[in-house]
Coordinates of C-alpha atoms (C1' of nucleotides) in Angstrom, one line a residue:
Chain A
X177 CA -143.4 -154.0 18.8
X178 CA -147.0 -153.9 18.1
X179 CA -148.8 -151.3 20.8
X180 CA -150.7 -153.3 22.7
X181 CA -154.3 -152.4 23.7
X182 CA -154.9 -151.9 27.3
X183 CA -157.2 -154.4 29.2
X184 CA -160.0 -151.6 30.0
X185 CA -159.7 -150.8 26.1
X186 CA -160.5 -154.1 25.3
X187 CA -162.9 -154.8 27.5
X188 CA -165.3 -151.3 26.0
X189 CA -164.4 -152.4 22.4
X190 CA -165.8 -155.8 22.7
X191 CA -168.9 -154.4 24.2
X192 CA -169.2 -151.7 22.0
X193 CA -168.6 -154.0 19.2
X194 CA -171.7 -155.6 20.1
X195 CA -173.8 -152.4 20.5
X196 CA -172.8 -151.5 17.1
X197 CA -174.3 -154.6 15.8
X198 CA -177.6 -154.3 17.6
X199 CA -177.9 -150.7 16.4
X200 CA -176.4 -151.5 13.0
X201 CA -180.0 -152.5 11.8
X202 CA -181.6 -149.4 12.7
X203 CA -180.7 -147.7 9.0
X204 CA -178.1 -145.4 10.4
X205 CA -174.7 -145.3 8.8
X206 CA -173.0 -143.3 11.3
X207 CA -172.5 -142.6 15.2
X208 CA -170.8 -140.2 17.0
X209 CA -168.5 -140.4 19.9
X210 CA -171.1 -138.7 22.0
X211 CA -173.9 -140.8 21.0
X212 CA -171.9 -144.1 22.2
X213 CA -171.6 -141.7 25.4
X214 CA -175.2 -141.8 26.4
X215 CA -175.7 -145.6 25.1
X216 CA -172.9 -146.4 27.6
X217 CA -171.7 -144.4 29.9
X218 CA -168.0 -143.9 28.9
X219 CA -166.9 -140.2 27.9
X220 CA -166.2 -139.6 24.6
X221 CA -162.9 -139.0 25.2
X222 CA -162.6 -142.7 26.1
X223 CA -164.0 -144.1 23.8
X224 CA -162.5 -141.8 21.2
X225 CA -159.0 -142.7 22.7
X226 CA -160.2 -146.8 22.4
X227 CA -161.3 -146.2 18.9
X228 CA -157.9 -144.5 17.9
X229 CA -156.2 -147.4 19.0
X230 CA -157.7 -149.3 16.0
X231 CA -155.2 -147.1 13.5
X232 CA -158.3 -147.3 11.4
X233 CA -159.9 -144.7 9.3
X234 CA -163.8 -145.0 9.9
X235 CA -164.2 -141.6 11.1
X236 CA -165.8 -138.9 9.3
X237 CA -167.5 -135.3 10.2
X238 CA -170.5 -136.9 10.9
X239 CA -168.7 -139.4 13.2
X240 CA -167.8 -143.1 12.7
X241 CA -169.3 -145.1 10.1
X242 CA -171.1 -148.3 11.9
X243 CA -170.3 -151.5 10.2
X244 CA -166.6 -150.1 9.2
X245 CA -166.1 -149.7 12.6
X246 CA -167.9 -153.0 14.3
X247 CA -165.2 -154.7 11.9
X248 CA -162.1 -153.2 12.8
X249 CA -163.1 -153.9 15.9
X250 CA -163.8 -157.4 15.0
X251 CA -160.2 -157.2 13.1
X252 CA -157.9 -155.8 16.0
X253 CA -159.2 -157.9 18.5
X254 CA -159.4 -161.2 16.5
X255 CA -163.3 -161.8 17.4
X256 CA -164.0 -162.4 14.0
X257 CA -160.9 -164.9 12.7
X258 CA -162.6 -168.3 12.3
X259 CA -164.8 -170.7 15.0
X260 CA -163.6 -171.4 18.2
X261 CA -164.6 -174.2 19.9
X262 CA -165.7 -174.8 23.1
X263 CA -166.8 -177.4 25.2
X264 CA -169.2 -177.1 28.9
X265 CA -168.1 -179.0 31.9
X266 CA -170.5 -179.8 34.4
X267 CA -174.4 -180.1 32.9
X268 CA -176.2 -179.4 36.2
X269 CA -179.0 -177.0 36.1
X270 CA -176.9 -174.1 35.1
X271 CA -174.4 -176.3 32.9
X272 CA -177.4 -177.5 31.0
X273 CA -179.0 -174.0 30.5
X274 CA -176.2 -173.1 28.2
X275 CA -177.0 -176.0 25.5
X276 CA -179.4 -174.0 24.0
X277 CA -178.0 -170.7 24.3
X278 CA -177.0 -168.7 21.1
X279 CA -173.5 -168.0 20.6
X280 CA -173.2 -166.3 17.6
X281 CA -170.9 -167.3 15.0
X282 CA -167.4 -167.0 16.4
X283 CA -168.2 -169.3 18.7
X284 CA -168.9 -173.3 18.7
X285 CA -170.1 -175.3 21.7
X286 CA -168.3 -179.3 19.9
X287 CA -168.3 -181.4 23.5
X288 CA -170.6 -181.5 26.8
X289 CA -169.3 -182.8 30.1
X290 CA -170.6 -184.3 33.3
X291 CA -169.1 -186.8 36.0
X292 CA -172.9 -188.7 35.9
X293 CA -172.9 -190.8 33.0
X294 CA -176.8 -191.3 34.2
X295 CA -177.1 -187.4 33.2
X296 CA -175.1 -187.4 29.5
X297 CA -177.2 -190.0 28.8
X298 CA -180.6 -188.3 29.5
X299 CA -179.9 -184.8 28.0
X300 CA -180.4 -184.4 24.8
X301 CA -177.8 -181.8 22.8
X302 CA -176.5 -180.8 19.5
X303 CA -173.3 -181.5 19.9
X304 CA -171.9 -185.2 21.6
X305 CA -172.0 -185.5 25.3
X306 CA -169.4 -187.5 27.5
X307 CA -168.8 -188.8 30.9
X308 CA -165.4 -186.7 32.7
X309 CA -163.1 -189.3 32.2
X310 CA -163.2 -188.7 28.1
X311 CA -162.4 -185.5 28.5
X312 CA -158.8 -185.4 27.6
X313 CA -159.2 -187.6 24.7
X314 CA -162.2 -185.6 22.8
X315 CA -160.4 -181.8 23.9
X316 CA -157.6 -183.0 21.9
X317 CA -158.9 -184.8 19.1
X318 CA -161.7 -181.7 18.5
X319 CA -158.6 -179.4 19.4
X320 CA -160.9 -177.8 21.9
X321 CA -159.6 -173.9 23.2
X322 CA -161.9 -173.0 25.6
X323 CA -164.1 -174.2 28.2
X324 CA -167.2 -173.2 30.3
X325 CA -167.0 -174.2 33.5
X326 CA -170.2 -175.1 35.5
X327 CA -169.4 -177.9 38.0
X328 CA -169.8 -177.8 41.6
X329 CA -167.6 -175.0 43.5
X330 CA -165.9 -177.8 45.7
X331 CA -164.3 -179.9 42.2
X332 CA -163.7 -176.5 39.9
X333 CA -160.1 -176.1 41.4
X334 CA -159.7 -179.4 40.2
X335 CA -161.6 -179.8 37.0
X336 CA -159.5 -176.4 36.0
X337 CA -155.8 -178.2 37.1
X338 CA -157.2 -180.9 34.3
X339 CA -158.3 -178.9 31.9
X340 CA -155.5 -176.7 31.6
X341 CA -153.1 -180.0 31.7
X342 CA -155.4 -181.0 28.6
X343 CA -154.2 -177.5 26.8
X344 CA -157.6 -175.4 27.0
X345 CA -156.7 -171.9 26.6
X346 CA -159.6 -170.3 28.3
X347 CA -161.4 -171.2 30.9
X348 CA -165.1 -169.0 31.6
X349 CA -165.2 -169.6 35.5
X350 CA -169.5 -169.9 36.3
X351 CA -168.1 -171.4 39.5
X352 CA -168.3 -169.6 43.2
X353 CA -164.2 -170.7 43.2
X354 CA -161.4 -168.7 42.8
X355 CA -159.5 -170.3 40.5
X356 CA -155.4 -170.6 39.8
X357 CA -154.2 -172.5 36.2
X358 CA -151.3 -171.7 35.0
X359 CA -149.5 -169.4 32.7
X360 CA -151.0 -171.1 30.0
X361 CA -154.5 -171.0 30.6
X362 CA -156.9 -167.6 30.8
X363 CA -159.8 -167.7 33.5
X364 CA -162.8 -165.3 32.9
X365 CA -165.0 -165.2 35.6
X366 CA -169.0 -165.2 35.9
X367 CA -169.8 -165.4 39.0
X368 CA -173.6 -164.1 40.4
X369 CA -172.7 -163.7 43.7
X370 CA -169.5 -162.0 42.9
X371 CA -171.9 -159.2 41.1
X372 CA -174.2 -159.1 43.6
X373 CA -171.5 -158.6 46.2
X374 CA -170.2 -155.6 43.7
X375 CA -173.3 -153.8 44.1
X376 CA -173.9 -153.9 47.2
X377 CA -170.3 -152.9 48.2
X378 CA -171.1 -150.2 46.1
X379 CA -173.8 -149.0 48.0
X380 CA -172.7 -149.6 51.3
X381 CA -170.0 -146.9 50.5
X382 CA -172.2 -144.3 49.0
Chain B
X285 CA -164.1 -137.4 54.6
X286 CA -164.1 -141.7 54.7
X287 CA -161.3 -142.9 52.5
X288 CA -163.1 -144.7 49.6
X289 CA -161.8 -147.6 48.6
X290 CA -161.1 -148.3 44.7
X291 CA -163.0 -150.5 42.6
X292 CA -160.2 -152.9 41.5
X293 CA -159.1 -153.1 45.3
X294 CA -162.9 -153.5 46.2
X295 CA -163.5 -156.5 43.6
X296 CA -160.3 -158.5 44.8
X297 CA -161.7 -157.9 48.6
X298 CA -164.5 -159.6 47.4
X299 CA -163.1 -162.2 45.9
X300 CA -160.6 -163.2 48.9
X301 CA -163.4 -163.4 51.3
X302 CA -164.5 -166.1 49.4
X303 CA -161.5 -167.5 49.2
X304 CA -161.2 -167.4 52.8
X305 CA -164.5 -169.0 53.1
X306 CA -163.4 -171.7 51.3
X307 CA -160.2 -172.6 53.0
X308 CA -161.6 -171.5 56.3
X309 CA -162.3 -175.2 57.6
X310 CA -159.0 -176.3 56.5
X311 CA -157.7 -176.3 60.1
X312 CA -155.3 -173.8 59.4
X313 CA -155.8 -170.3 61.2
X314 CA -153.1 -167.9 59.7
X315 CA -152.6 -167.0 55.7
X316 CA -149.7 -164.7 54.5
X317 CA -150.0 -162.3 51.6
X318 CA -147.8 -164.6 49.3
X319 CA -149.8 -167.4 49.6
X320 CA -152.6 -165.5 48.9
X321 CA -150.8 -164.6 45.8
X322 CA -150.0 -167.9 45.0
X323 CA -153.7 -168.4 45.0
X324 CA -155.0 -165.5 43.0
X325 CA -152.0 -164.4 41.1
X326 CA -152.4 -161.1 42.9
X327 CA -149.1 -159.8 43.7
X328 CA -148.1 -159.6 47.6
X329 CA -147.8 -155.8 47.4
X330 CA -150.8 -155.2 46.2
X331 CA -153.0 -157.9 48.6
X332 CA -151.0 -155.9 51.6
X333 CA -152.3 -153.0 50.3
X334 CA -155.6 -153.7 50.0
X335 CA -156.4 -155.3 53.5
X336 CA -154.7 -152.2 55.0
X337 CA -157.4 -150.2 53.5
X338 CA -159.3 -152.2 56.2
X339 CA -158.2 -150.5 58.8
X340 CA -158.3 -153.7 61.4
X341 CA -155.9 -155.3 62.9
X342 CA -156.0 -159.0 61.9
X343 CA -152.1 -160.3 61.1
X344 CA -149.2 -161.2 63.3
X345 CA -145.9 -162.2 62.6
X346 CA -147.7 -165.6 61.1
X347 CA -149.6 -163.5 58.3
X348 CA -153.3 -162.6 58.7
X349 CA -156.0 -164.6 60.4
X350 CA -158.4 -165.9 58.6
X351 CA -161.7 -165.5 59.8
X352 CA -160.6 -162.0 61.2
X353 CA -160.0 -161.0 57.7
X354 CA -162.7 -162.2 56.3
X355 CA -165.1 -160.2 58.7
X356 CA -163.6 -157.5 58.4
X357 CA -163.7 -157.4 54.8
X358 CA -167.5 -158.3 55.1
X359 CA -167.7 -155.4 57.7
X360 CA -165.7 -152.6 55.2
X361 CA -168.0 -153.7 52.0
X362 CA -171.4 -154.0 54.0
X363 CA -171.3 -157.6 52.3
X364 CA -172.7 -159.1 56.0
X365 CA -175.5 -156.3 56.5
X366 CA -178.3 -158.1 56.5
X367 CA -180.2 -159.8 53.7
X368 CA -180.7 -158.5 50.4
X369 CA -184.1 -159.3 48.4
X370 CA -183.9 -160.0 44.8
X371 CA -185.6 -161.0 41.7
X372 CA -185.6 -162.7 38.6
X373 CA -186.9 -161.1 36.1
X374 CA -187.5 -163.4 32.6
X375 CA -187.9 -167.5 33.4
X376 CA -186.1 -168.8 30.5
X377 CA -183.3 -171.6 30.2
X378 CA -181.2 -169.2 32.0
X379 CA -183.7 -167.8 34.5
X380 CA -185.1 -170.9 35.1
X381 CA -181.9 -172.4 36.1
X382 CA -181.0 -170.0 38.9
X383 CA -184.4 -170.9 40.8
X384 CA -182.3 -173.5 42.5
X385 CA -179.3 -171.5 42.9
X386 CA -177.6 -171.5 46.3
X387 CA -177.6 -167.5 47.1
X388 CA -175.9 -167.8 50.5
X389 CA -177.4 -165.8 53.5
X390 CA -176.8 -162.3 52.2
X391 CA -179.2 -162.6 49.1
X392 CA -182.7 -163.7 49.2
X393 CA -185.1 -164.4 45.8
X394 CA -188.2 -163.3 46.8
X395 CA -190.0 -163.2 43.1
X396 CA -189.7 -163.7 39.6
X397 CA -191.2 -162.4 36.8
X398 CA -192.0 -163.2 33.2
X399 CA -194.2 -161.9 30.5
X400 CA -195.7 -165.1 29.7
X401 CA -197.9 -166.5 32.1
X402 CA -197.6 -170.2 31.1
X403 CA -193.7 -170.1 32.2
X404 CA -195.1 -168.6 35.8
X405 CA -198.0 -171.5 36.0
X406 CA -195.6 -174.2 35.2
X407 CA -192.5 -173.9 36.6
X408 CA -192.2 -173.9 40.4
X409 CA -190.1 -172.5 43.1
X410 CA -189.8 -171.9 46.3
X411 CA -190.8 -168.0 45.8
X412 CA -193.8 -166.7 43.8
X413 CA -193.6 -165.9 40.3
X414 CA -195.4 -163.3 38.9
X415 CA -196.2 -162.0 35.5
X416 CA -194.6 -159.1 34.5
X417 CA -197.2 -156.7 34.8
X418 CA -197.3 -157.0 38.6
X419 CA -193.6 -156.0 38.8
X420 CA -194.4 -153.2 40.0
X421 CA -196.6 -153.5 42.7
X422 CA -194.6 -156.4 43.8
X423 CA -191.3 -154.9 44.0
X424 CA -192.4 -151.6 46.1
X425 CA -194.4 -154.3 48.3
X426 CA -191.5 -156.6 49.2
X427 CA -188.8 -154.0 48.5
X428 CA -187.1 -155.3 46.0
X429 CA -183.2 -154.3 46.2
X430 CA -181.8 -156.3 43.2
X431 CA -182.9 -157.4 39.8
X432 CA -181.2 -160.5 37.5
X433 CA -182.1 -159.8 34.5
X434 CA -182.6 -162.6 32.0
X435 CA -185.2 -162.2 29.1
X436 CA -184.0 -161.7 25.7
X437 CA -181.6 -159.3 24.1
X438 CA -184.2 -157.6 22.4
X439 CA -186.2 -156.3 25.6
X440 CA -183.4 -156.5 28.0
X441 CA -183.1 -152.3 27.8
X442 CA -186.8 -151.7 28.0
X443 CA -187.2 -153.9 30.7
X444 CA -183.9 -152.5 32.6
X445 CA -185.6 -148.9 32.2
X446 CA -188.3 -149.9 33.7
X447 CA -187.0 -151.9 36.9
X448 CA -184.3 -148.4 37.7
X449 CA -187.8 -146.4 37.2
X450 CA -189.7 -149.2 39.7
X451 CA -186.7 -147.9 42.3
X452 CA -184.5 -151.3 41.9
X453 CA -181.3 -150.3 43.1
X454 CA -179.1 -152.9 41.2
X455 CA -179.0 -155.0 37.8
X456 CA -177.4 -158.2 37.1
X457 CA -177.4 -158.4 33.7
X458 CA -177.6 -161.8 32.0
X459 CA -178.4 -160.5 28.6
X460 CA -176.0 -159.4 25.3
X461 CA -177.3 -156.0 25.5
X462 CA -174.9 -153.3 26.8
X463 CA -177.7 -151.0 29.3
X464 CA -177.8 -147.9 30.6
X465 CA -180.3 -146.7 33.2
X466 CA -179.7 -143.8 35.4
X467 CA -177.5 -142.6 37.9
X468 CA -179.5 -144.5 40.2
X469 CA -179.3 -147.5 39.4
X470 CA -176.3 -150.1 39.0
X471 CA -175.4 -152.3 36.4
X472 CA -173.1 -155.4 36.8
X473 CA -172.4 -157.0 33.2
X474 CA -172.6 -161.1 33.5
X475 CA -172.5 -161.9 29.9
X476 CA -171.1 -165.4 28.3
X477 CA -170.2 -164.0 25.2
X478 CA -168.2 -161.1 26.5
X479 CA -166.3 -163.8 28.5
X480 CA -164.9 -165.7 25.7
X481 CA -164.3 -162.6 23.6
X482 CA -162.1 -161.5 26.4
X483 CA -160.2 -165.0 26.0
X484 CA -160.0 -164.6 22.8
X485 CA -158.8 -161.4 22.2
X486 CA -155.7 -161.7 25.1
X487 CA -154.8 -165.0 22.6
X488 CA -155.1 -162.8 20.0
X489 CA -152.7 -160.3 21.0
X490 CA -149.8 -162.7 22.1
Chain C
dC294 C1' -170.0 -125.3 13.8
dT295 C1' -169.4 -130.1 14.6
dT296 C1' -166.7 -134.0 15.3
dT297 C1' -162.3 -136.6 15.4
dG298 C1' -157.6 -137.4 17.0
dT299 C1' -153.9 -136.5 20.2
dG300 C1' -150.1 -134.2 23.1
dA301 C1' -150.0 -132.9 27.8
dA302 C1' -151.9 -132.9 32.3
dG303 C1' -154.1 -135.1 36.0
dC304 C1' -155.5 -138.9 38.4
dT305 C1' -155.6 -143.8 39.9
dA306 C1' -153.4 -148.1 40.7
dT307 C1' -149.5 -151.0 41.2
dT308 C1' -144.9 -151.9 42.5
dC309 C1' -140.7 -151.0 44.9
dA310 C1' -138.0 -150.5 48.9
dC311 C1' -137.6 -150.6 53.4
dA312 C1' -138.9 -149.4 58.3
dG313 C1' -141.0 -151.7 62.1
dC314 C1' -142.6 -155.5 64.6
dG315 C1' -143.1 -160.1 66.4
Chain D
dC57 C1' -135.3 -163.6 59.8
dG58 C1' -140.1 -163.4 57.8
dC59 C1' -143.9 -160.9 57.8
dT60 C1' -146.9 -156.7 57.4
dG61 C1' -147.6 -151.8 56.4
dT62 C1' -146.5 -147.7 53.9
dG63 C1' -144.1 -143.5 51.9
dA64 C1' -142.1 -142.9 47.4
dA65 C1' -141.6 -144.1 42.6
dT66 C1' -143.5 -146.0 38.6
dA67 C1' -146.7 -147.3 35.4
dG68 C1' -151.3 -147.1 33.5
dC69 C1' -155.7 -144.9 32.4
dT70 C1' -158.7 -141.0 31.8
dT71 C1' -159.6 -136.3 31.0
dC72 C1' -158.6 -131.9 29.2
dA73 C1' -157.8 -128.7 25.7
dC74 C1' -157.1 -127.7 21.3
dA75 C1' -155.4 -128.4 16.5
dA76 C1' -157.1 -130.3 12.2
dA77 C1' -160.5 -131.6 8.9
dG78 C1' -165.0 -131.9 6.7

DNA sequence: CTTTGTGAAGCTATTCACAGCG
DNA sequence: CGCTGTGAATAGCTTCACAAAG
């Protein structure tokens, strides 16, 4: 079978991936595992492990060429296979926020939710929006795969039961919940306090 | 010297005193490790494991109590110590939108920033907001722990260098852009597109 | 001489298995 | 019995050290 990356792996290539397309303008062709080392943080021998994983040949003595690289990347880790579509549940303050936000090519915002009809009918959006109750309906007809949570913490439990019933495949948690879906469903969470709460356990110990 | 407790252990901690805030007013007063599993898809083992880095005595024959567990947690991560002040720094969408965020007890906005000074006449909230030249001054003044940082991509390192050299103690980065500040300083990655390449690479790879 | 790629070692985290307690 | 707590075993990840290549 296929040697399967490693979460932490993953997680450094996707970022790194996206370093190597903010530098790539910068009229350099290459980058050594040394220089991603002070852009980042992770030892070279890291990322020069992660990068092996890739079983691709971008590497030369003056290190790894940029773009090759960014789309290997891109290739192993399917980033870069088609649009994904996505939809946002809950258009409160922070729901709402996301309708402008850019995100990128890979990625598709098709369907807007919120329980208040008053407040799909007020905000204004480049893609449809719909009351809750249509939610099952449009996620299958678009073939929607992922969702962005953003309702209230006390209904995400809920909301997430649904919208793993409809057949999301991801869920990005911007709820305070901690939440349980299936086998079937992926939950990434985004969660402010959670971070805060990360650094300041952080420096309570040191 | 004190036992440190690892970062994976660390972040589930956090989580389950959440959790256990949540079901805390359920009338219930006991919760086993397996139903915390059920909850979190954490396995037993490793839930047992991590309280008894705790060192307290909070479970009987029933499981563990809640509220004990959850203070002691609080207690072992310094999570309860008092109130941490934060800013905002950049008043966009996103920036905007967590003005009215609820930040529980143990966070505190106390300013926001932004380099155009329409955004700070116009908007309002129950803090100042300050261009960002004053960041400076206004962060040593009010001492500033914790920064959420929201401008764009672009400027998000330059303005990260500056708020680790203005002594901020912790980032929350909104932004695309992968930082790196000092040793002093720590980082905690909050980024929407990083979330639903994680998705989609796990789909990817099954 | 610099930089990648990788077996081997070292370290960290999770899981198992079971003793101990209510 | 069911539950926690924990040594011991296992699995997973990172670092080291160095061979190989430009």
């Amino acid at each position: 079978m296929k040697q399967t990356i490693s979460k932490p792996a993953r997680e450094r290539l996707i970022q790194l991936a996206r370093l190597l397309e903010h530098i790539e303008n910068d009229s350099r062709q290459f980058i050594t595992s040394s220089e991603i080392q002070n852009l980042t943080g992770w030892s070279s021998y890291t990322i020069r492990r992660d990068i092996s994983h890739l079983k691709t040949e971008c590497s030369t003595k003056a290190g790894y060429d940029i773009v090759l690289l960014k789309n290997a990347i891109g290739a192993e880790l399917g980033i870069t296979e088609g649009v994904k579509k996505c939809c946002i549940v809950g258009l409160g303050k922070l729901g709402s926020a996301l309708i402008d936000f850019d995100f990128g090519k890979s990625y598709k915002i098709v369907a807007g939710f919120d329980s208040s009809v008053n407040r799909t009918e007020i905000l204004t959006a480049p893609f449809p929006l719909y009351p809750t109750g249509q939610m099952q309906n449009v996620i299958k007809q678009e073939g929607i795969e992922l969702a962005i949570l953003a309702v209230p913490g006390k209904v995400a439990q809920d909301v997430a039961t649904k919208l793993a019933g409809f057949g999301i495949k991801g869920i990005v948690n911007y709820t305070s919940a901690i939440l349980s879906v299936g086998e079937d469903a992926i939950v990434e969470n985004i969660s402010l306090i959670d971070a805060l709460q990360k650094i300041a356990s952080l420096h309570a110990k040191n």
